[in-house]
mmCIF file of C-alpha atoms in Angstrom:
data_model
loop_
_atom_site.group_PDB
_atom_site.id
_atom_site.type_symbol
_atom_site.label_atom_id
_atom_site.label_comp_id
_atom_site.label_asym_id
_atom_site.label_seq_id
_atom_site.Cartn_x
_atom_site.Cartn_y
_atom_site.Cartn_z
ATOM 1 C CA MET A 613 -83.127 21.392 -43.674
ATOM 2 C CA ASP A 614 -80.336 23.156 -42.302
ATOM 3 C CA ILE A 615 -77.240 23.014 -44.422
ATOM 4 C CA THR A 616 -75.583 25.595 -43.002
ATOM 5 C CA ASN A 617 -73.389 23.304 -39.903
ATOM 6 C CA PRO A 618 -73.416 19.705 -41.732
ATOM 7 C CA ALA A 619 -72.893 16.654 -40.274
ATOM 8 C CA PRO A 620 -69.251 15.346 -39.250
ATOM 9 C CA ALA A 621 -69.621 12.468 -41.573
ATOM 10 C CA ASP A 622 -70.934 15.515 -45.175
ATOM 11 C CA ARG A 623 -67.612 17.968 -43.984
ATOM 12 C CA PRO A 624 -65.435 18.073 -47.001
ATOM 13 C CA PRO A 625 -61.536 17.361 -46.409
ATOM 14 C CA GLY A 626 -58.728 19.118 -45.835
ATOM 15 C CA PRO A 627 -55.443 19.249 -44.109
ATOM 16 C CA ALA A 628 -55.385 16.986 -41.319
ATOM 17 C CA SER A 629 -55.390 19.237 -37.776
ATOM 18 C CA PRO A 630 -51.621 18.024 -35.435
ATOM 19 C CA ASP A 631 -52.026 15.625 -33.661
ATOM 20 C CA PRO A 632 -51.104 17.203 -30.183
ATOM 21 C CA SER A 633 -49.890 13.695 -28.645
ATOM 22 C CA ALA A 634 -47.359 13.531 -31.279
ATOM 23 C CA ALA A 635 -43.895 14.524 -29.847
ATOM 24 C CA GLU A 636 -40.553 14.780 -31.520
ATOM 25 C CA PRO A 637 -38.119 11.203 -31.689
ATOM 26 C CA ALA A 638 -36.104 10.422 -29.690
ATOM 27 C CA PRO A 639 -32.293 10.532 -29.957
ATOM 28 C CA ALA A 640 -31.399 7.163 -30.517
ATOM 29 C CA GLN A 641 -30.043 5.150 -27.439
ATOM 30 C CA GLY A 642 -26.482 5.931 -26.490
ATOM 31 C CA THR A 643 -25.832 9.201 -28.236
ATOM 32 C CA ARG A 644 -25.965 12.069 -25.778
ATOM 33 C CA THR A 645 -26.186 15.074 -26.730
ATOM 34 C CA LYS A 646 -23.323 17.443 -26.695
ATOM 35 C CA LYS A 647 -22.973 20.816 -24.711
ATOM 36 C CA SER A 648 -21.733 23.856 -25.875
ATOM 37 C CA LYS A 649 -18.217 25.985 -24.079
ATOM 38 C CA SER A 650 -20.969 28.486 -22.765
ATOM 39 C CA THR A 651 -22.743 26.241 -20.627
ATOM 40 C CA VAL A 652 -20.246 24.833 -19.183
ATOM 41 C CA ARG A 653 -19.744 26.674 -16.018
ATOM 42 C CA PRO A 654 -15.946 28.738 -14.445
ATOM 43 C CA GLY A 655 -16.197 26.022 -11.388
ATOM 44 C CA ASP A 656 -16.177 22.895 -13.393
ATOM 45 C CA ARG A 657 -13.082 25.140 -15.336
ATOM 46 C CA ILE A 658 -11.205 26.000 -12.685
ATOM 47 C CA PHE A 659 -12.113 22.855 -10.680
ATOM 48 C CA LEU A 660 -10.491 20.608 -13.749
ATOM 49 C CA GLY A 661 -7.570 22.778 -14.497
ATOM 50 C CA LEU A 662 -6.561 22.588 -10.915
ATOM 51 C CA SER A 663 -6.635 19.035 -11.255
ATOM 52 C CA ARG A 664 -5.279 18.858 -14.594
ATOM 53 C CA GLY A 665 -1.907 20.314 -13.256
ATOM 54 C CA SER A 666 -1.803 18.965 -10.047
ATOM 55 C CA GLY A 667 -1.109 15.728 -12.167
ATOM 56 C CA VAL A 668 1.090 17.328 -13.766
ATOM 57 C CA LEU A 669 2.600 19.051 -11.390
ATOM 58 C CA LEU A 670 3.070 15.648 -8.851
ATOM 59 C CA LEU A 671 4.953 14.080 -12.631
ATOM 60 C CA VAL A 672 7.732 17.302 -13.611
ATOM 61 C CA ILE A 673 7.956 16.705 -9.070
ATOM 62 C CA MET A 674 9.183 12.726 -9.328
ATOM 63 C CA ALA A 675 10.602 13.675 -12.812
ATOM 64 C CA ALA A 676 13.146 15.963 -10.471
ATOM 65 C CA ILE A 677 13.605 12.872 -7.766
ATOM 66 C CA ALA A 678 15.054 10.737 -10.028
ATOM 67 C CA VAL A 679 16.889 12.969 -12.447
ATOM 68 C CA PHE A 680 18.531 14.621 -8.862
ATOM 69 C CA LEU A 681 18.987 11.502 -7.563
ATOM 70 C CA THR A 682 20.174 9.566 -10.807
ATOM 71 C CA VAL A 683 23.368 12.756 -11.541
ATOM 72 C CA ARG A 684 24.160 12.279 -7.746
ATOM 73 C CA ALA A 685 24.794 8.114 -7.988
ATOM 74 C CA ALA A 686 26.081 8.467 -11.101
ATOM 75 C CA HIS A 687 28.829 10.262 -9.586
ATOM 76 C CA ALA A 688 29.544 8.061 -6.670
ATOM 77 C CA LEU A 689 29.241 5.117 -8.295
ATOM 78 C CA SER A 690 31.892 6.578 -11.226
ATOM 79 C CA VAL A 691 33.958 6.072 -8.520
ATOM 80 C CA ASP A 692 33.036 2.886 -6.761
ATOM 81 C CA GLU A 693 35.945 0.437 -6.312
ATOM 82 C CA GLY A 694 33.859 -2.314 -5.546
ATOM 83 C CA ASN A 695 30.932 -3.903 -7.480
ATOM 84 C CA PHE A 696 27.449 -1.825 -6.103
ATOM 85 C CA LEU A 697 25.307 -4.409 -6.421
ATOM 86 C CA THR A 698 27.364 -7.592 -5.205
ATOM 87 C CA THR A 699 29.496 -5.508 -2.304
ATOM 88 C CA PHE A 700 29.441 -6.302 1.690
ATOM 89 C CA ASP A 701 31.029 -3.493 2.703
ATOM 90 C CA TRP A 702 30.186 0.015 3.301
ATOM 91 C CA LYS A 703 33.375 2.023 3.599
ATOM 92 C CA ALA A 704 32.363 5.400 1.095
ATOM 93 C CA ASN A 705 34.737 7.736 3.640
ATOM 94 C CA ALA A 706 37.660 5.505 2.701
ATOM 95 C CA ASP A 707 40.178 6.460 0.052
ATOM 96 C CA PRO A 708 39.599 4.825 -2.377
ATOM 97 C CA PRO A 709 35.659 4.232 -1.466
ATOM 98 C CA VAL A 710 34.640 0.727 -1.642
ATOM 99 C CA PHE A 711 30.520 0.337 -1.219
ATOM 100 C CA GLY A 712 27.978 -2.020 -2.027
ATOM 101 C CA ILE A 713 24.605 -2.505 -1.467
ATOM 102 C CA ALA A 714 24.342 -6.063 -1.565
ATOM 103 C CA VAL A 715 23.399 -6.684 2.429
ATOM 104 C CA LEU A 716 21.265 -3.389 2.807
ATOM 105 C CA ALA A 717 19.409 -4.655 -0.394
ATOM 106 C CA PHE A 718 19.003 -8.348 1.862
ATOM 107 C CA GLY A 719 17.798 -6.566 4.937
ATOM 108 C CA THR A 720 14.995 -4.133 3.618
ATOM 109 C CA VAL A 721 14.188 -6.861 1.518
ATOM 110 C CA VAL A 722 14.010 -9.655 3.708
ATOM 111 C CA SER A 723 12.090 -7.831 6.945
ATOM 112 C CA SER A 724 9.608 -5.351 4.516
ATOM 113 C CA LEU A 725 8.874 -9.120 3.552
ATOM 114 C CA ILE A 726 8.311 -10.689 7.246
ATOM 115 C CA ALA A 727 6.017 -7.717 7.693
ATOM 116 C CA MET A 728 4.123 -8.605 5.119
ATOM 117 C CA VAL A 729 3.544 -12.015 6.207
ATOM 118 C CA LEU A 730 2.936 -11.433 9.934
ATOM 119 C CA ALA A 731 0.285 -8.449 9.354
ATOM 120 C CA VAL A 732 -1.329 -8.631 6.203
ATOM 121 C CA PRO A 733 -3.796 -12.164 7.608
ATOM 122 C CA VAL A 734 -4.296 -10.539 10.875
ATOM 123 C CA ALA A 735 -6.021 -7.221 9.450
ATOM 124 C CA VAL A 736 -8.122 -8.282 7.505
ATOM 125 C CA GLY A 737 -9.482 -10.695 9.778
ATOM 126 C CA ILE A 738 -9.338 -7.386 11.754
ATOM 127 C CA ALA A 739 -10.801 -5.527 9.514
ATOM 128 C CA LEU A 740 -13.266 -8.409 8.334
ATOM 129 C CA PHE A 741 -14.224 -8.569 12.793
ATOM 130 C CA ILE A 742 -15.001 -4.984 12.889
ATOM 131 C CA SER A 743 -17.157 -4.665 9.465
ATOM 132 C CA HIS A 744 -18.936 -7.960 9.429
ATOM 133 C CA TYR A 745 -19.286 -9.365 12.757
ATOM 134 C CA ALA A 746 -18.823 -7.069 15.757
ATOM 135 C CA PRO A 747 -21.708 -5.353 17.075
ATOM 136 C CA ARG A 748 -22.210 -1.599 16.295
ATOM 137 C CA LYS A 749 -21.399 -0.660 20.324
ATOM 138 C CA LEU A 750 -17.770 -2.838 19.496
ATOM 139 C CA ALA A 751 -16.519 -1.449 16.066
ATOM 140 C CA ALA A 752 -16.580 1.696 16.624
ATOM 141 C CA PRO A 753 -14.660 2.278 19.403
ATOM 142 C CA LEU A 754 -12.258 -0.541 17.944
ATOM 143 C CA SER A 755 -11.899 1.153 14.327
ATOM 144 C CA TYR A 756 -11.006 4.274 16.222
ATOM 145 C CA VAL A 757 -8.078 3.160 17.896
ATOM 146 C CA ILE A 758 -7.142 1.798 15.072
ATOM 147 C CA ASP A 759 -6.775 4.428 12.872
ATOM 148 C CA LEU A 760 -5.283 6.033 15.895
ATOM 149 C CA LEU A 761 -2.747 3.836 16.008
ATOM 150 C CA ALA A 762 -2.028 4.686 12.534
ATOM 151 C CA ALA A 763 -1.391 8.551 13.707
ATOM 152 C CA VAL A 764 1.360 7.316 16.116
ATOM 153 C CA PRO A 765 5.253 8.444 14.759
ATOM 154 C CA SER A 766 7.586 5.882 13.707
ATOM 155 C CA ILE A 767 10.259 6.887 16.391
ATOM 156 C CA VAL A 768 7.386 6.152 19.719
ATOM 157 C CA TYR A 769 6.782 2.720 17.984
ATOM 158 C CA GLY A 770 11.351 2.599 17.873
ATOM 159 C CA LEU A 771 11.537 3.515 21.435
ATOM 160 C CA TRP A 772 9.146 0.708 22.121
ATOM 161 C CA GLY A 773 10.431 -2.002 19.737
ATOM 162 C CA ALA A 774 13.983 -0.767 20.790
ATOM 163 C CA LEU A 775 13.257 -0.869 25.369
ATOM 164 C CA PHE A 776 10.075 -3.526 25.782
ATOM 165 C CA LEU A 777 10.229 -6.106 22.501
ATOM 166 C CA VAL A 778 13.991 -6.483 21.881
ATOM 167 C CA PRO A 779 13.734 -7.800 25.393
ATOM 168 C CA HIS A 780 10.992 -10.051 26.109
ATOM 169 C CA LEU A 781 11.199 -12.072 22.385
ATOM 170 C CA GLY A 782 13.767 -13.658 23.888
ATOM 171 C CA GLY A 783 11.271 -16.626 24.915
ATOM 172 C CA LEU A 784 10.258 -16.889 21.574
ATOM 173 C CA TYR A 785 13.235 -16.675 19.592
ATOM 174 C CA GLY A 786 14.101 -20.034 21.931
ATOM 175 C CA TRP A 787 11.027 -21.175 21.352
ATOM 176 C CA LEU A 788 11.952 -20.891 17.472
ATOM 177 C CA ASP A 789 14.834 -22.126 17.602
ATOM 178 C CA GLU A 790 13.762 -25.605 19.652
ATOM 179 C CA TYR A 791 11.241 -25.985 17.229
ATOM 180 C CA PHE A 792 12.445 -24.843 14.336
ATOM 181 C CA GLY A 793 15.977 -24.383 14.467
ATOM 182 C CA TRP A 794 17.284 -27.301 12.138
ATOM 183 C CA THR A 795 16.114 -25.379 9.118
ATOM 184 C CA GLY A 796 18.833 -22.954 10.254
ATOM 185 C CA VAL A 797 16.466 -20.184 9.413
ATOM 186 C CA LEU A 798 15.599 -19.931 12.836
ATOM 187 C CA ALA A 799 18.345 -20.629 14.418
ATOM 188 C CA TYR A 800 18.786 -18.665 17.764
ATOM 189 C CA HIS A 801 22.328 -18.306 19.172
ATOM 190 C CA ASP A 802 21.706 -16.373 22.691
ATOM 191 C CA GLY A 803 22.772 -12.930 21.180
ATOM 192 C CA ALA A 804 20.458 -10.027 21.352
ATOM 193 C CA ALA A 805 17.295 -9.612 19.168
ATOM 194 C CA ARG A 806 18.739 -7.004 17.389
ATOM 195 C CA SER A 807 17.439 -9.121 14.279
ATOM 196 C CA LEU A 808 16.031 -8.096 11.157
ATOM 197 C CA PHE A 809 13.212 -11.245 12.618
ATOM 198 C CA THR A 810 12.797 -8.260 14.950
ATOM 199 C CA ILE A 811 12.480 -5.744 12.803
ATOM 200 C CA GLY A 812 10.023 -7.641 10.803
ATOM 201 C CA ILE A 813 7.726 -8.016 14.039
ATOM 202 C CA LEU A 814 8.470 -4.068 14.394
ATOM 203 C CA LEU A 815 7.341 -3.821 10.622
ATOM 204 C CA ALA A 816 4.289 -5.203 11.108
ATOM 205 C CA ILE A 817 2.696 -3.647 14.387
ATOM 206 C CA MET A 818 3.492 -0.763 12.244
ATOM 207 C CA ILE A 819 1.580 -1.462 9.239
ATOM 208 C CA LEU A 820 -1.183 -2.431 10.642
ATOM 209 C CA PRO A 821 -3.460 -0.346 11.189
ATOM 210 C CA ILE A 822 -3.139 1.038 7.901
ATOM 211 C CA VAL A 823 -3.789 -2.099 6.079
ATOM 212 C CA THR A 824 -6.468 -2.373 8.237
ATOM 213 C CA SER A 825 -8.341 0.849 7.576
ATOM 214 C CA VAL A 826 -8.491 0.806 3.781
ATOM 215 C CA SER A 827 -9.114 -3.363 4.215
ATOM 216 C CA ARG A 828 -12.370 -2.207 6.267
ATOM 217 C CA GLU A 829 -13.904 0.692 4.388
ATOM 218 C CA VAL A 830 -12.902 -1.559 1.516
ATOM 219 C CA PHE A 831 -15.574 -4.744 3.008
ATOM 220 C CA LEU A 832 -18.240 -2.111 4.352
ATOM 221 C CA GLN A 833 -18.514 -0.981 0.173
ATOM 222 C CA ALA A 834 -19.187 -4.910 -0.977
ATOM 223 C CA PRO A 835 -22.754 -4.834 -2.081
ATOM 224 C CA LYS A 836 -25.502 -5.648 0.636
ATOM 225 C CA MET A 837 -27.517 -7.179 -1.655
ATOM 226 C CA HIS A 838 -25.199 -9.844 -2.923
ATOM 227 C CA GLU A 839 -25.030 -10.762 0.372
ATOM 228 C CA GLU A 840 -28.342 -10.789 1.370
ATOM 229 C CA ALA A 841 -28.363 -13.082 -1.858
ATOM 230 C CA ALA A 842 -26.814 -15.472 -0.441
ATOM 231 C CA LEU A 843 -27.678 -16.136 2.929
ATOM 232 C CA ALA A 844 -31.983 -15.911 1.368
ATOM 233 C CA LEU A 845 -30.165 -19.714 -0.412
ATOM 234 C CA GLY A 846 -28.831 -20.752 2.922
ATOM 235 C CA ALA A 847 -25.427 -19.355 3.415
ATOM 236 C CA THR A 848 -23.462 -18.644 6.611
ATOM 237 C CA ARG A 849 -21.968 -15.997 7.517
ATOM 238 C CA TRP A 850 -18.526 -17.358 6.477
ATOM 239 C CA GLU A 851 -19.824 -18.731 2.642
ATOM 240 C CA VAL A 852 -21.164 -15.095 2.465
ATOM 241 C CA ILE A 853 -17.881 -13.369 3.140
ATOM 242 C CA ARG A 854 -16.048 -16.394 1.434
ATOM 243 C CA THR A 855 -18.331 -15.546 -2.376
ATOM 244 C CA ALA A 856 -19.435 -12.174 -1.749
ATOM 245 C CA VAL A 857 -17.267 -9.866 0.173
ATOM 246 C CA LEU A 858 -13.594 -11.307 -0.068
ATOM 247 C CA PRO A 859 -13.865 -11.274 -4.450
ATOM 248 C CA PHE A 860 -15.142 -7.872 -3.981
ATOM 249 C CA GLY A 861 -12.093 -7.286 -1.750
ATOM 250 C CA ARG A 862 -9.908 -8.017 -3.293
ATOM 251 C CA SER A 863 -8.356 -5.126 -4.866
ATOM 252 C CA GLY A 864 -9.013 -3.616 -2.614
ATOM 253 C CA VAL A 865 -7.238 -5.196 0.187
ATOM 254 C CA ILE A 866 -3.886 -5.821 -2.321
ATOM 255 C CA SER A 867 -4.237 -1.827 -2.520
ATOM 256 C CA ALA A 868 -4.255 -1.755 1.226
ATOM 257 C CA SER A 869 -1.133 -4.805 1.923
ATOM 258 C CA MET A 870 0.743 -2.037 -1.049
ATOM 259 C CA LEU A 871 0.974 1.372 1.236
ATOM 260 C CA GLY A 872 1.842 -0.955 4.044
ATOM 261 C CA LEU A 873 4.375 -1.942 2.060
ATOM 262 C CA GLY A 874 5.599 0.878 1.064
ATOM 263 C CA ARG A 875 5.406 2.630 4.172
ATOM 264 C CA ALA A 876 7.904 -1.200 5.677
ATOM 265 C CA LEU A 877 10.070 -1.075 2.581
ATOM 266 C CA GLY A 878 11.489 3.123 3.748
ATOM 267 C CA GLU A 879 10.994 3.208 7.403
ATOM 268 C CA THR A 880 13.455 4.572 8.990
ATOM 269 C CA MET A 881 13.548 5.507 12.699
ATOM 270 C CA ALA A 882 12.048 2.330 14.138
ATOM 271 C CA VAL A 883 14.880 0.287 11.855
ATOM 272 C CA ALA A 884 17.096 2.562 13.636
ATOM 273 C CA THR A 885 16.618 2.452 16.847
ATOM 274 C CA VAL A 886 15.888 -0.749 16.758
ATOM 275 C CA LEU A 887 18.809 -2.300 14.580
ATOM 276 C CA SER A 888 22.437 -2.363 15.097
ATOM 277 C CA PRO A 889 24.543 -1.626 11.604
ATOM 278 C CA SER A 890 26.286 -4.609 10.690
ATOM 279 C CA PHE A 891 27.641 -5.158 7.380
ATOM 280 C CA LEU A 892 26.792 -8.816 7.234
ATOM 281 C CA ILE A 893 24.647 -11.532 6.055
ATOM 282 C CA SER A 894 23.403 -14.067 8.472
ATOM 283 C CA THR A 895 21.813 -17.635 7.688
ATOM 284 C CA SER A 896 19.884 -17.052 10.593
ATOM 285 C CA LEU A 897 17.067 -14.731 10.679
ATOM 286 C CA LEU A 898 17.092 -14.768 14.900
ATOM 287 C CA ASP A 899 20.854 -13.588 14.489
ATOM 288 C CA PRO A 900 21.608 -9.592 14.981
ATOM 289 C CA GLY A 901 23.220 -8.005 12.256
ATOM 290 C CA GLY A 902 21.813 -6.451 8.865
ATOM 291 C CA GLY A 903 20.426 -3.368 8.040
ATOM 292 C CA THR A 904 18.257 -1.529 5.482
ATOM 293 C CA PHE A 905 19.082 1.547 2.839
ATOM 294 C CA ALA A 906 16.838 3.650 5.787
ATOM 295 C CA GLN A 907 18.743 2.899 8.815
ATOM 296 C CA ASN A 908 21.348 2.869 7.003
ATOM 297 C CA ILE A 909 20.641 6.924 5.656
ATOM 298 C CA ALA A 910 19.749 8.000 8.309
ATOM 299 C CA SER A 911 22.899 6.692 10.640
ATOM 300 C CA SER A 912 25.745 7.953 7.847
ATOM 301 C CA PHE A 913 24.636 11.021 6.291
ATOM 302 C CA LYS A 914 25.932 12.547 9.390
ATOM 303 C CA GLU A 915 29.429 12.406 9.248
ATOM 304 C CA SER A 916 29.551 11.799 5.353
ATOM 305 C CA GLY A 917 31.408 13.473 3.386
ATOM 306 C CA GLU A 918 30.779 14.605 -0.432
ATOM 307 C CA THR A 919 31.223 11.170 -1.823
ATOM 308 C CA GLY A 920 30.263 9.058 0.485
ATOM 309 C CA LYS A 921 26.637 11.608 0.243
ATOM 310 C CA ASP A 922 26.645 10.432 -2.770
ATOM 311 C CA ALA A 923 26.721 6.811 -2.170
ATOM 312 C CA LEU A 924 23.878 7.219 0.124
ATOM 313 C CA ILE A 925 21.990 8.921 -2.397
ATOM 314 C CA ALA A 926 22.649 6.011 -4.869
ATOM 315 C CA SER A 927 21.788 3.701 -2.563
ATOM 316 C CA GLY A 928 18.789 5.722 -2.018
ATOM 317 C CA LEU A 929 17.887 5.507 -5.775
ATOM 318 C CA VAL A 930 17.746 1.821 -5.592
ATOM 319 C CA LEU A 931 14.862 1.812 -2.472
ATOM 320 C CA PHE A 932 13.213 4.511 -4.694
ATOM 321 C CA LEU A 933 13.243 2.146 -7.699
ATOM 322 C CA LEU A 934 12.362 -0.830 -5.848
ATOM 323 C CA THR A 935 9.361 1.112 -4.292
ATOM 324 C CA LEU A 936 8.422 2.229 -8.012
ATOM 325 C CA LEU A 937 8.785 -1.392 -8.805
ATOM 326 C CA VAL A 938 6.287 -2.604 -6.392
ATOM 327 C CA ASN A 939 3.759 -0.512 -7.089
ATOM 328 C CA GLY A 940 3.803 -0.711 -10.771
ATOM 329 C CA ALA A 941 3.726 -5.084 -9.627
ATOM 330 C CA ALA A 942 0.733 -4.292 -7.875
ATOM 331 C CA ARG A 943 -1.601 -2.208 -10.317
ATOM 332 C CA MET A 944 -0.922 -4.732 -12.975
ATOM 333 C CA ILE A 945 -2.222 -7.222 -9.681
ATOM 334 C CA ILE A 946 -5.588 -5.415 -9.723
ATOM 335 C CA ALA A 947 -5.579 -4.040 -13.568
ATOM 336 C CA ARG A 948 -5.624 -7.577 -14.342
ATOM 337 C CA ARG A 949 -8.358 -9.133 -12.148
ATOM 338 C CA LYS A 950 -10.383 -6.543 -13.359
ATOM 339 C CA GLU A 951 -9.723 -7.460 -16.595
ATOM 340 C CA PHE A 952 -10.512 -10.898 -15.186
ATOM 341 C CA SER A 953 -13.471 -10.860 -12.964
#
């Protein structure tokens, strides 16, 4: 009997051999291994520093603008003989100076609201048509035309509005007066069509490409799986858009609208070319007159003295604050919708 090579059953017990299939315990789910500082690439550090510095620089520039406007506005308000918020006149170069922003604030807000009411629904419709209805052969050139319209200078829109839009709005104004003149807001007294309603139409045409371009890109990012699931359940194309595309792109449409509103609030040359400056508030939006902050600054800055320039800067401060409030309100709306979505 050979005892030099005992059977496995007869081998004496010894230390267990390591199991090659056994692996080290995996880290708990949700934990991340810390990277040492030596593993961070220099390019990442440079990019982080540049991005952080750009953000800080932007805040510094905004603060510098706010301080400059506040200092110059304080000097203007200290010599104003009227009420800056409620005065309907602008005689900043008189002695004593009297000026107020009541007409300018009314004209700026009303013309911008008219532009938003006219432009946003049309822009959303065009964006939906390009992204979900139009064939590719039509969608591509149509998108190019929309983007091209966004690049047209404002002075070109102003010349077109003064030479073409104003002479051809008499028929529309007559129709509005015939059917809606009883409201008083749309009464037309056969004057020149250089009114706040004309400015609203012109601004609507100007902001239409911006709102359309941004909304189109947002709608194209809608999850395809949601759209296909709705189609599989028997939904029509409009039901797919209503249930899957519009809820997804709501915040993007709001952001696009705020971009358009920002341009409408601060538009200068187009408004100054079309609107005749007047410090009167009419009950009808179709009557000539009115004014905006940007239009008054552009038309009055050259002949203004030191006090007059400070007064214009004070009105610019109001426009600056108005723009900040609008954008802040938009951010709050978007954040609230994301919270409840």
